[in-house]
XYZ file of N, CA, C and O in Angstrom:
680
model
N 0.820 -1.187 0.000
C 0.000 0.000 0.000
C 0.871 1.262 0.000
O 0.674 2.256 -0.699
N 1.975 1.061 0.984
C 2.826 2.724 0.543
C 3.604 2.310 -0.553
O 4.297 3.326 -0.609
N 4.115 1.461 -1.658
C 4.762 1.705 -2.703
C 3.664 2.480 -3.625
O 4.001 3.459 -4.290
N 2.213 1.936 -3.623
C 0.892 2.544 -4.264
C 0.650 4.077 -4.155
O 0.521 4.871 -5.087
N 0.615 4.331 -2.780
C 0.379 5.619 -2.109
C 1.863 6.419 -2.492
O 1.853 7.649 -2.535
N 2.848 5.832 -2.704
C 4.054 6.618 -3.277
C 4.305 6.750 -4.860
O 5.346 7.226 -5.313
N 3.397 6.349 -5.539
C 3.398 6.490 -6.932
C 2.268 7.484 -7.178
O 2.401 8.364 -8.029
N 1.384 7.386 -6.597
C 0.160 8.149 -6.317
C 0.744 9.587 -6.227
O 0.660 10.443 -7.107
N 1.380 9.717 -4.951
C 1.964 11.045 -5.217
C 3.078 11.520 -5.915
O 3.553 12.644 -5.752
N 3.497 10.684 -6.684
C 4.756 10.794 -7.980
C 3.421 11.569 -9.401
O 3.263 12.668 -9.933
N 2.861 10.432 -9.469
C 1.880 10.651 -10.445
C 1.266 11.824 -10.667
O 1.467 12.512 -11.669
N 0.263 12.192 -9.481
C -0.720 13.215 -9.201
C -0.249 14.511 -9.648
O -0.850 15.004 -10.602
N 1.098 15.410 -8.932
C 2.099 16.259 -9.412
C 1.865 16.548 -10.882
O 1.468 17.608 -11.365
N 2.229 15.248 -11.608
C 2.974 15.599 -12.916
C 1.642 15.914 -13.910
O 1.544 16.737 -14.820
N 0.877 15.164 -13.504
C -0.615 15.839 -14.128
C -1.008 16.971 -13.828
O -1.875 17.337 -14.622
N -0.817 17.607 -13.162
C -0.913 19.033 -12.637
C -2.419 18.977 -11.563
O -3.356 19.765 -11.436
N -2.091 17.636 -10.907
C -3.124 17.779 -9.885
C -2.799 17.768 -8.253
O -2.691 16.719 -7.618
N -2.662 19.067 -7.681
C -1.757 18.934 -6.206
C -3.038 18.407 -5.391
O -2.980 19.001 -4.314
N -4.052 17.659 -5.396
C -4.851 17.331 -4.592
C -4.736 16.503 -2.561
O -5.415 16.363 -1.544
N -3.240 16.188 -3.188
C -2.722 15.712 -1.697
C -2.018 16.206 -0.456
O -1.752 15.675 0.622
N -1.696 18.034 -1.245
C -1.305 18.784 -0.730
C -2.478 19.835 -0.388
O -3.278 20.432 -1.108
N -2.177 19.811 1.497
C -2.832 20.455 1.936
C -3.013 22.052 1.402
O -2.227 22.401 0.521
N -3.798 22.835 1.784
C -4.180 24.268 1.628
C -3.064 24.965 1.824
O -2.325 25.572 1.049
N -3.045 24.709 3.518
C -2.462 26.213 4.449
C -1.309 25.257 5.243
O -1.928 24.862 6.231
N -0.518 24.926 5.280
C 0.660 24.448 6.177
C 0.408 24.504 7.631
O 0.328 25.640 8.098
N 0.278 23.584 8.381
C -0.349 23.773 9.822
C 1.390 24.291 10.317
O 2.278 23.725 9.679
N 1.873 25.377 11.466
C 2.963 25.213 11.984
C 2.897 24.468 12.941
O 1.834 24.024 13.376
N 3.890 24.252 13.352
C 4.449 23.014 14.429
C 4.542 24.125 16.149
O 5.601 24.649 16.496
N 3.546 24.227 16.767
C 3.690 24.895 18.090
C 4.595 23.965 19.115
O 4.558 22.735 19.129
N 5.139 24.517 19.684
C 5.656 24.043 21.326
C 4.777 23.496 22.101
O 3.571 23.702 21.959
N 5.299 22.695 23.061
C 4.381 22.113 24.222
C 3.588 22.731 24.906
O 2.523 22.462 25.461
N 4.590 24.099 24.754
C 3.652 25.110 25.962
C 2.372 25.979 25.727
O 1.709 26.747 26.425
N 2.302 25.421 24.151
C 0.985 26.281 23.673
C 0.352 25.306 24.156
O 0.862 24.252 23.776
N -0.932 25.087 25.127
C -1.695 24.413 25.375
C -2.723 25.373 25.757
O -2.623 26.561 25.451
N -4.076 24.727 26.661
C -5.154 25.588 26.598
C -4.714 26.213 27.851
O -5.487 27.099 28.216
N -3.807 26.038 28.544
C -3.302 27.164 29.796
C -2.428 28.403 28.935
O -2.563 29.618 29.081
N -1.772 27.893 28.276
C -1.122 28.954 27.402
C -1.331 29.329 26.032
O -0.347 29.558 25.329
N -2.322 29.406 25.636
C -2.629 29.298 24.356
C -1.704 29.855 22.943
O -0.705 30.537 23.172
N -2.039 29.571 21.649
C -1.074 29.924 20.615
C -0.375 31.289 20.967
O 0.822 31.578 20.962
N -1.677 32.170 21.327
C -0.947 33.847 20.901
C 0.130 34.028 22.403
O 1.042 34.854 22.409
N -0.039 33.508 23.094
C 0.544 33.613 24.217
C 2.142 33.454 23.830
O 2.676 32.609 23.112
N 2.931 34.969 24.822
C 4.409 34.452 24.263
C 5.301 33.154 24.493
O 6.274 32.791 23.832
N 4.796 32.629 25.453
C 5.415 31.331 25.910
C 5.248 30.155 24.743
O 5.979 29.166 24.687
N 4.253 30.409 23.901
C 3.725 29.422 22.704
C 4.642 29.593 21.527
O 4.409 30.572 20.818
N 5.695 28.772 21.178
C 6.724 29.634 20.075
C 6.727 28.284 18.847
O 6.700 27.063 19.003
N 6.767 29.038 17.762
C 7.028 27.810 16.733
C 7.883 27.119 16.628
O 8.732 27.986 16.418
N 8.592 25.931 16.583
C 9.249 25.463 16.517
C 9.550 25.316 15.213
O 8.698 25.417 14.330
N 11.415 24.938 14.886
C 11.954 24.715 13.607
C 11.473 23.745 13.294
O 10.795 23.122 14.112
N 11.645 23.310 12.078
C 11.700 21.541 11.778
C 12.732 21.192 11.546
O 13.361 21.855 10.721
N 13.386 19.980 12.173
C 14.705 19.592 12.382
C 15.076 19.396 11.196
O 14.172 19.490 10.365
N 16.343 19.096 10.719
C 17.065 19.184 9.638
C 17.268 16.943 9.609
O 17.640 16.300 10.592
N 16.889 16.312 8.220
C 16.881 15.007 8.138
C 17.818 15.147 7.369
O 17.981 15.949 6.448
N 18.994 13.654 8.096
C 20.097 13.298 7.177
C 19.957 12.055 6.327
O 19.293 11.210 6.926
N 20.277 11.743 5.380
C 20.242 10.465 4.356
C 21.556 10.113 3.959
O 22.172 10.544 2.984
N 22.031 9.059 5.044
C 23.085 8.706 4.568
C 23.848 7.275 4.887
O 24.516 7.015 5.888
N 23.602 6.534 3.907
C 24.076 5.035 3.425
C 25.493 4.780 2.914
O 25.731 5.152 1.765
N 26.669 4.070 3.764
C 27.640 3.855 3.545
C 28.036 5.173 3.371
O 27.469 6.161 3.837
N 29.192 5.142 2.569
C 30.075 6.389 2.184
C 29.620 6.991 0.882
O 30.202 8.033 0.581
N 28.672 6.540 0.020
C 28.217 6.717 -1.136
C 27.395 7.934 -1.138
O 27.555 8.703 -2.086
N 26.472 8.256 -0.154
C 25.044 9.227 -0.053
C 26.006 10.012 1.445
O 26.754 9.472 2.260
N 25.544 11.515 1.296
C 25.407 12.198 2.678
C 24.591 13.718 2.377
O 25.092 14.826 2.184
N 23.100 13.292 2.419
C 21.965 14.230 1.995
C 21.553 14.500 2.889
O 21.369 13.686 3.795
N 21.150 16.187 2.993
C 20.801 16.958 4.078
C 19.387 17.360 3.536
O 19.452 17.527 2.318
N 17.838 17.617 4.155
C 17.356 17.985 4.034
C 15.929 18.301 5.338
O 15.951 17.872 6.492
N 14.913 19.067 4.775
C 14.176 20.118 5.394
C 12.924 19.710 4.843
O 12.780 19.627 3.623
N 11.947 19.431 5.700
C 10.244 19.567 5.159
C 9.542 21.205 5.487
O 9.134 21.711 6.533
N 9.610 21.614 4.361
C 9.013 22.727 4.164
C 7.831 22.939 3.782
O 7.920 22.505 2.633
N 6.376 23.420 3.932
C 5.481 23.642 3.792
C 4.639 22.600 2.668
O 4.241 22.767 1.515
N 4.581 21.142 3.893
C 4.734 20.019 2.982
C 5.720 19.637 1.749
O 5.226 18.911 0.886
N 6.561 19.899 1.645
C 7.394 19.866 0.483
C 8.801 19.227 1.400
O 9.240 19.617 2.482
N 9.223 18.258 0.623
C 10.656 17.570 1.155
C 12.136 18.010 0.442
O 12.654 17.461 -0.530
N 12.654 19.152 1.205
C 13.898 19.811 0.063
C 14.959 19.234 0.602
O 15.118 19.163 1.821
N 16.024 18.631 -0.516
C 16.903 18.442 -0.374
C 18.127 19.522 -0.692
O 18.179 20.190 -1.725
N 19.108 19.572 0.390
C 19.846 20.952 0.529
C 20.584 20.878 -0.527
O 20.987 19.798 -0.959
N 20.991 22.602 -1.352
C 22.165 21.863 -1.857
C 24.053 21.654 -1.129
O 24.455 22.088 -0.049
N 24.658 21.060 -1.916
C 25.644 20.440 -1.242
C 25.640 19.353 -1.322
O 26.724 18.786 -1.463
N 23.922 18.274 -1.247
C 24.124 16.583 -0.645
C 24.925 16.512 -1.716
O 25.449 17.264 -2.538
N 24.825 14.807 -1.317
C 25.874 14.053 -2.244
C 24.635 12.710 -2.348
O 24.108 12.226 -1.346
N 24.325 12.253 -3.833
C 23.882 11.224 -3.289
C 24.977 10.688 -4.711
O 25.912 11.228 -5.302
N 23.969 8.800 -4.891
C 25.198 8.263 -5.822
C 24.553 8.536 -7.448
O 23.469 8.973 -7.836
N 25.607 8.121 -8.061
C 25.528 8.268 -9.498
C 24.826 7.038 -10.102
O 24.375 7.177 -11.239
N 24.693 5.991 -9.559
C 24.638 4.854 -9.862
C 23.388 4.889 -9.751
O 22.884 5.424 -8.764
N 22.544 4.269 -10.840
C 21.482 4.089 -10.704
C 21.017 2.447 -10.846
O 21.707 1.685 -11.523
N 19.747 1.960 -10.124
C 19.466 0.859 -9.792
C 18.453 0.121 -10.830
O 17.922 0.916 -11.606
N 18.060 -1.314 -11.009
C 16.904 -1.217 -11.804
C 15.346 -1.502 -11.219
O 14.344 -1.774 -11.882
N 15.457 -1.371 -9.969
C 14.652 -0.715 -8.778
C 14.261 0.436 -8.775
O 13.191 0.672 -8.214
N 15.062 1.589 -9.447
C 14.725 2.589 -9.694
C 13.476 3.136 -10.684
O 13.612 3.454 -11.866
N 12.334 3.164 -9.974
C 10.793 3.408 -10.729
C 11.550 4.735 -11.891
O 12.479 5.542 -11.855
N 10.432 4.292 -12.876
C 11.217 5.674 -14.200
C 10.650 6.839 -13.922
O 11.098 7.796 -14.553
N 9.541 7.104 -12.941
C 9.479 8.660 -12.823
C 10.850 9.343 -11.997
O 11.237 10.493 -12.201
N 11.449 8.449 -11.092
C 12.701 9.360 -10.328
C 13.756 9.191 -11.292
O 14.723 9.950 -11.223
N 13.702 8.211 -12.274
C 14.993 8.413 -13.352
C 15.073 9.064 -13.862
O 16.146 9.460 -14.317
N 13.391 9.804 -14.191
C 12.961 10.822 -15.353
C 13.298 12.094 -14.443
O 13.388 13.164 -15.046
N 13.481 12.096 -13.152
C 13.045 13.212 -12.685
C 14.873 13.491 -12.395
O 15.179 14.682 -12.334
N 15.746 12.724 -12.265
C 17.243 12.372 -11.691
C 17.635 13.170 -13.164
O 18.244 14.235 -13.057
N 17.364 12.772 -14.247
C 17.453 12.757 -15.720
C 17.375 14.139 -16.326
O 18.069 14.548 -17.257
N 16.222 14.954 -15.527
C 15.769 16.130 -15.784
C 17.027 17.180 -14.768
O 17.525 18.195 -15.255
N 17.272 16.821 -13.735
C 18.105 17.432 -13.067
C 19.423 17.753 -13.239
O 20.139 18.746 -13.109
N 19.564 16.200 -13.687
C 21.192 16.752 -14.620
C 21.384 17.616 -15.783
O 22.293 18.422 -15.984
N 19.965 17.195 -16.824
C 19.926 18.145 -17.471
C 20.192 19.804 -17.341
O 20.855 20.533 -18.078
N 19.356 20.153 -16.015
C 19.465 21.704 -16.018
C 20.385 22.296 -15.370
O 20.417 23.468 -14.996
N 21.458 21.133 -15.181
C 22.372 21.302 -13.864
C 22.173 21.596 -12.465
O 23.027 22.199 -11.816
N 21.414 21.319 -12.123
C 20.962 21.067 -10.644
C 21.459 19.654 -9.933
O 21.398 19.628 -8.704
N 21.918 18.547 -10.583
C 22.597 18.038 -10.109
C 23.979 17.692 -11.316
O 23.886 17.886 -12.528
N 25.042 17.221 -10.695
C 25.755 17.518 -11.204
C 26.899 16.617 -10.776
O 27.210 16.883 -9.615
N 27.735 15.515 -11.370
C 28.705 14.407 -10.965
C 29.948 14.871 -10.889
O 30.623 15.273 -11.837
N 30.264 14.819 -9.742
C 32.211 15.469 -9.538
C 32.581 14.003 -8.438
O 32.165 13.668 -7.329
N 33.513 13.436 -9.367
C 34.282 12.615 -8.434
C 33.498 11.692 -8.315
O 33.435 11.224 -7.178
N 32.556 11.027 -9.441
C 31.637 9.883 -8.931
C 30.340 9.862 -8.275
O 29.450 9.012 -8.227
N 30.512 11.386 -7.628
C 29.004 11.320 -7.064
C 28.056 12.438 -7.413
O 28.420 13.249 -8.264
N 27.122 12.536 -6.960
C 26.152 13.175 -7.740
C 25.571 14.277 -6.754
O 24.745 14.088 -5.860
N 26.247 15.592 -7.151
C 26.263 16.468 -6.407
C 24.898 17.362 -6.411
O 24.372 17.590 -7.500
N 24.354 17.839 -5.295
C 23.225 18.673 -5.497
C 23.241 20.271 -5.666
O 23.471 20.908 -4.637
N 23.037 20.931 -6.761
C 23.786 22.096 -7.020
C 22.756 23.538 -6.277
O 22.971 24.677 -5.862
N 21.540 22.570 -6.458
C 20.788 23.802 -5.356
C 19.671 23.205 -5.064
O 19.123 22.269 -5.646
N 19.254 23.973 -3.836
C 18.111 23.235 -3.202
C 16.612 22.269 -4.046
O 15.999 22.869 -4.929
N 16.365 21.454 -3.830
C 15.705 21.051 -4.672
C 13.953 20.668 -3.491
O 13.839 20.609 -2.267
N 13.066 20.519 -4.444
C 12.253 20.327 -3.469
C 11.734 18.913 -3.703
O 12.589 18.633 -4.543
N 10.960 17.737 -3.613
C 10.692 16.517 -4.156
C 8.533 16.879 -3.104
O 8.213 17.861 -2.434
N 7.983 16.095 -3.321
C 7.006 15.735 -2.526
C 6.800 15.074 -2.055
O 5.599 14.951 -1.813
N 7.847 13.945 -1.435
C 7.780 13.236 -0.276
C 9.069 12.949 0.199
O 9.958 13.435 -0.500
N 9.440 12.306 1.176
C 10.798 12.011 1.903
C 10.974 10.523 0.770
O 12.128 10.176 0.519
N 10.161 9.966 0.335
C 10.563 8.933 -0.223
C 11.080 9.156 -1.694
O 12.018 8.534 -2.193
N 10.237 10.261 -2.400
C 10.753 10.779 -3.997
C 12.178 11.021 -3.694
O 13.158 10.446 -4.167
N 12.108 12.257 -2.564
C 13.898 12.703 -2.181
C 15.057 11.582 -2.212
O 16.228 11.693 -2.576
N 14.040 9.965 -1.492
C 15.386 9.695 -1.092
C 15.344 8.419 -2.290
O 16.025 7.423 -2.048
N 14.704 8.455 -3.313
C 14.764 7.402 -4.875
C 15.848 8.281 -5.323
O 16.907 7.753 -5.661
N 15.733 9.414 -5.365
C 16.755 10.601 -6.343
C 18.210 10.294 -5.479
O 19.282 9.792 -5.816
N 17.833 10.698 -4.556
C 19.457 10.555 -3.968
C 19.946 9.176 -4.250
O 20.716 8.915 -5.175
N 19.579 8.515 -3.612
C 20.183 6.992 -3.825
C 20.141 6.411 -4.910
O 20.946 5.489 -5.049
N 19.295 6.698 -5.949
C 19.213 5.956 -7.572
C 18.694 4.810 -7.336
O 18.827 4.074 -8.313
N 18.117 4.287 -6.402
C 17.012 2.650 -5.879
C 16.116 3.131 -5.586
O 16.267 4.310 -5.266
N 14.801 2.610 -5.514
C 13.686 2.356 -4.908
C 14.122 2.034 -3.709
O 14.824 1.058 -3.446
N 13.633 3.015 -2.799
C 14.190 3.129 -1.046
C 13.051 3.362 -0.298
O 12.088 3.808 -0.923
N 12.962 3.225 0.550
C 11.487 4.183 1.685
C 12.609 5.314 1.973
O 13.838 5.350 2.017
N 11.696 6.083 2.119
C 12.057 7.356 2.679
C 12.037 7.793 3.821
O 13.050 8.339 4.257
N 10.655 7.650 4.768
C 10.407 7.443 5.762
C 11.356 6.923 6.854
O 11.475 7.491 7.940
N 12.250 5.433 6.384
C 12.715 4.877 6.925
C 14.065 4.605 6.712
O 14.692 3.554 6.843
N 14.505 6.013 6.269
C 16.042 6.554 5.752
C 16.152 7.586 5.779
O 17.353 7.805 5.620
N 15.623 8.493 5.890
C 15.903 9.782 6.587
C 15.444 9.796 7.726
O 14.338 9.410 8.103
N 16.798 10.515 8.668
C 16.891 10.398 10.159
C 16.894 11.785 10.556
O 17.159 12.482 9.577
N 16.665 12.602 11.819
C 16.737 13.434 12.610
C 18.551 13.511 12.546
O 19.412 12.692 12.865
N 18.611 14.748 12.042
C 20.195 14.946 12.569
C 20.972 14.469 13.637
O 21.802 13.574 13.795
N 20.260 15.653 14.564
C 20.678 15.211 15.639
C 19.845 13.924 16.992
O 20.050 13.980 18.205
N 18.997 12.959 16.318
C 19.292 12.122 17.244
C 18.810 11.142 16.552
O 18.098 10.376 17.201
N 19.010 10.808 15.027
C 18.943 9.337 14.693
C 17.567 8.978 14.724
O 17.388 7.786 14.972
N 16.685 9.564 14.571
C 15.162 9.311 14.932
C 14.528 9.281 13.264
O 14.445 10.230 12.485
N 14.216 8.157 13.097
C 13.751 7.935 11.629
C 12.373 9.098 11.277
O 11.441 9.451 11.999
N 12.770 9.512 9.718
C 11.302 10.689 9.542
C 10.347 9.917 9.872
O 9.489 10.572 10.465
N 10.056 8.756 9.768
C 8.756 8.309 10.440
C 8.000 8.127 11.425
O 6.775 8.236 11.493
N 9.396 7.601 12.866
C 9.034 8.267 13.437
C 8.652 9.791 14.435
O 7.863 10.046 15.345
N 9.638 10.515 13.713
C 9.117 12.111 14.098
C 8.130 12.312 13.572
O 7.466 13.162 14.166
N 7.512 11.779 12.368
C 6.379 12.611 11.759
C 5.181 11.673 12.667
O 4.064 12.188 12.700
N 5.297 10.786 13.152
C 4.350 9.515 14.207
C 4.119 10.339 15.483
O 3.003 10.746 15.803
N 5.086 10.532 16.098
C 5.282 11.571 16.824
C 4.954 12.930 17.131
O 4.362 13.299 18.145
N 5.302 13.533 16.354
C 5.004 14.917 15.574
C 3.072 14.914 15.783
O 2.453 15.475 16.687
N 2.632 14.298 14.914
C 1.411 14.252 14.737
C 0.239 13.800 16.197
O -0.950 14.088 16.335
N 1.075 13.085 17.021
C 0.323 12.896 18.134
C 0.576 14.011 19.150
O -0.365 14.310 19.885
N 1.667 14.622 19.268
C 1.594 15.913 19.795
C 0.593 16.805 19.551
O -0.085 17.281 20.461
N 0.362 17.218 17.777
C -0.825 17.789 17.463
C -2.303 17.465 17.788
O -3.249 18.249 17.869
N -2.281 16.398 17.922
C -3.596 15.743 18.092
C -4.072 16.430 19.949
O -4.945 17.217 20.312
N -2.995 15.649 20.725
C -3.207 16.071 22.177
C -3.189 17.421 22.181
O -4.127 17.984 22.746
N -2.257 18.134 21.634
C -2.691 20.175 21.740
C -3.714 20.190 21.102
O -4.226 21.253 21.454
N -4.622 19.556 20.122
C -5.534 20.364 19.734
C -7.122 19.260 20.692
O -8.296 19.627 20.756
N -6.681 18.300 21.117
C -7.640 18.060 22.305
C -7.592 18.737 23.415
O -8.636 18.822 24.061
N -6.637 19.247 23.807
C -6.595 20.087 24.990
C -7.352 21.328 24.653
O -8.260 21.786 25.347
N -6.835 21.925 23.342
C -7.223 23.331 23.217
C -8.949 23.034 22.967
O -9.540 24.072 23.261
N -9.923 21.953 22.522
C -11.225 21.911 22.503
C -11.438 21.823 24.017
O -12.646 22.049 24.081
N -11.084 21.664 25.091
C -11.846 21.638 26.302
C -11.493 19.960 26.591
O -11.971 19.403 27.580
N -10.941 19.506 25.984
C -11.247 17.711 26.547
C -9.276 17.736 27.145
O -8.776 16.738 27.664
């Protein structure tokens, strides 16, 4: 079901249908916005979104950022040149298109990212970087503490849930 649900949103894009992308970007509040302290309150502060690393052996070391639903990969990464035959043909097409415009770019074997790029999921990001059919989810980590995007975003989301039960009165 998520290789389905990950073609789904490969697909949807290129037809020019963003239907899976939300409206308005919810931000990510602090703990302390709760219904004792509510959003506008100064103690209630947005939090960053941590910075996810992707990096397999010595081959890949990709830095990136979920931005207003959107999964950017920084430039600088490195992922590999090598491509897999695992590799679904929309990220070949899309790997394919990048070199083209020079946005990515091979020095020394690997496949350099020449400027920020954006993908629509952690899993598109991390087919491009690596040149395989990869989860994404479950390869991009929290910088700093090794915490797979899946589960921060597992995480992430039950935080929201409890602030916004608190903030209804329950």
């Amino acid at each position: 079901m998520d290789f389905f649900l990950d073609q789904i949103e490969i697909v949807l894009p290129v037809l020019g249908l963003d239907i899976l992308r939300p409206i308005a970007p919810t931000p990510i509040r602090s703990p302390e916005a709760t219904s004792a302290n509510p959003p506008h309150a100064a103690a209630a502060t947005i939090t960053t979104p941590p910075e996810f690393v992707f990096k397999i052996g010595s081959s890949t070391d990709a830095k990136g950022v979920e931005v207003n639903n959107e999964f950017i990969v920084k430039a600088g990464s490195i992922g590999r040149d090598v491509e897999t035959e695992s590799l679904p043909k929309a990220y070949r097409a899309i790997r394919d298109q990048l070199k083209a415009d020079k946005s990515l770019e091979i020095e020394n074997g690997q496949l350099v990212f020449k400027r920020d790029i954006a993908f629509t999921s952690p899993t598109a990001a991390a087919c491009v970087v690596y040149g395989a059919s990869i989860s994404g989810p479950a390869n991009w980590h929290v910088d700093d503490t090794n915490e797979t995007y899946a589960d921060y975003r597992t995480r992430s989301l039950g935080a929201a849930e409890a602030g916004a039960g608190a903030g209804n009165g329950g």
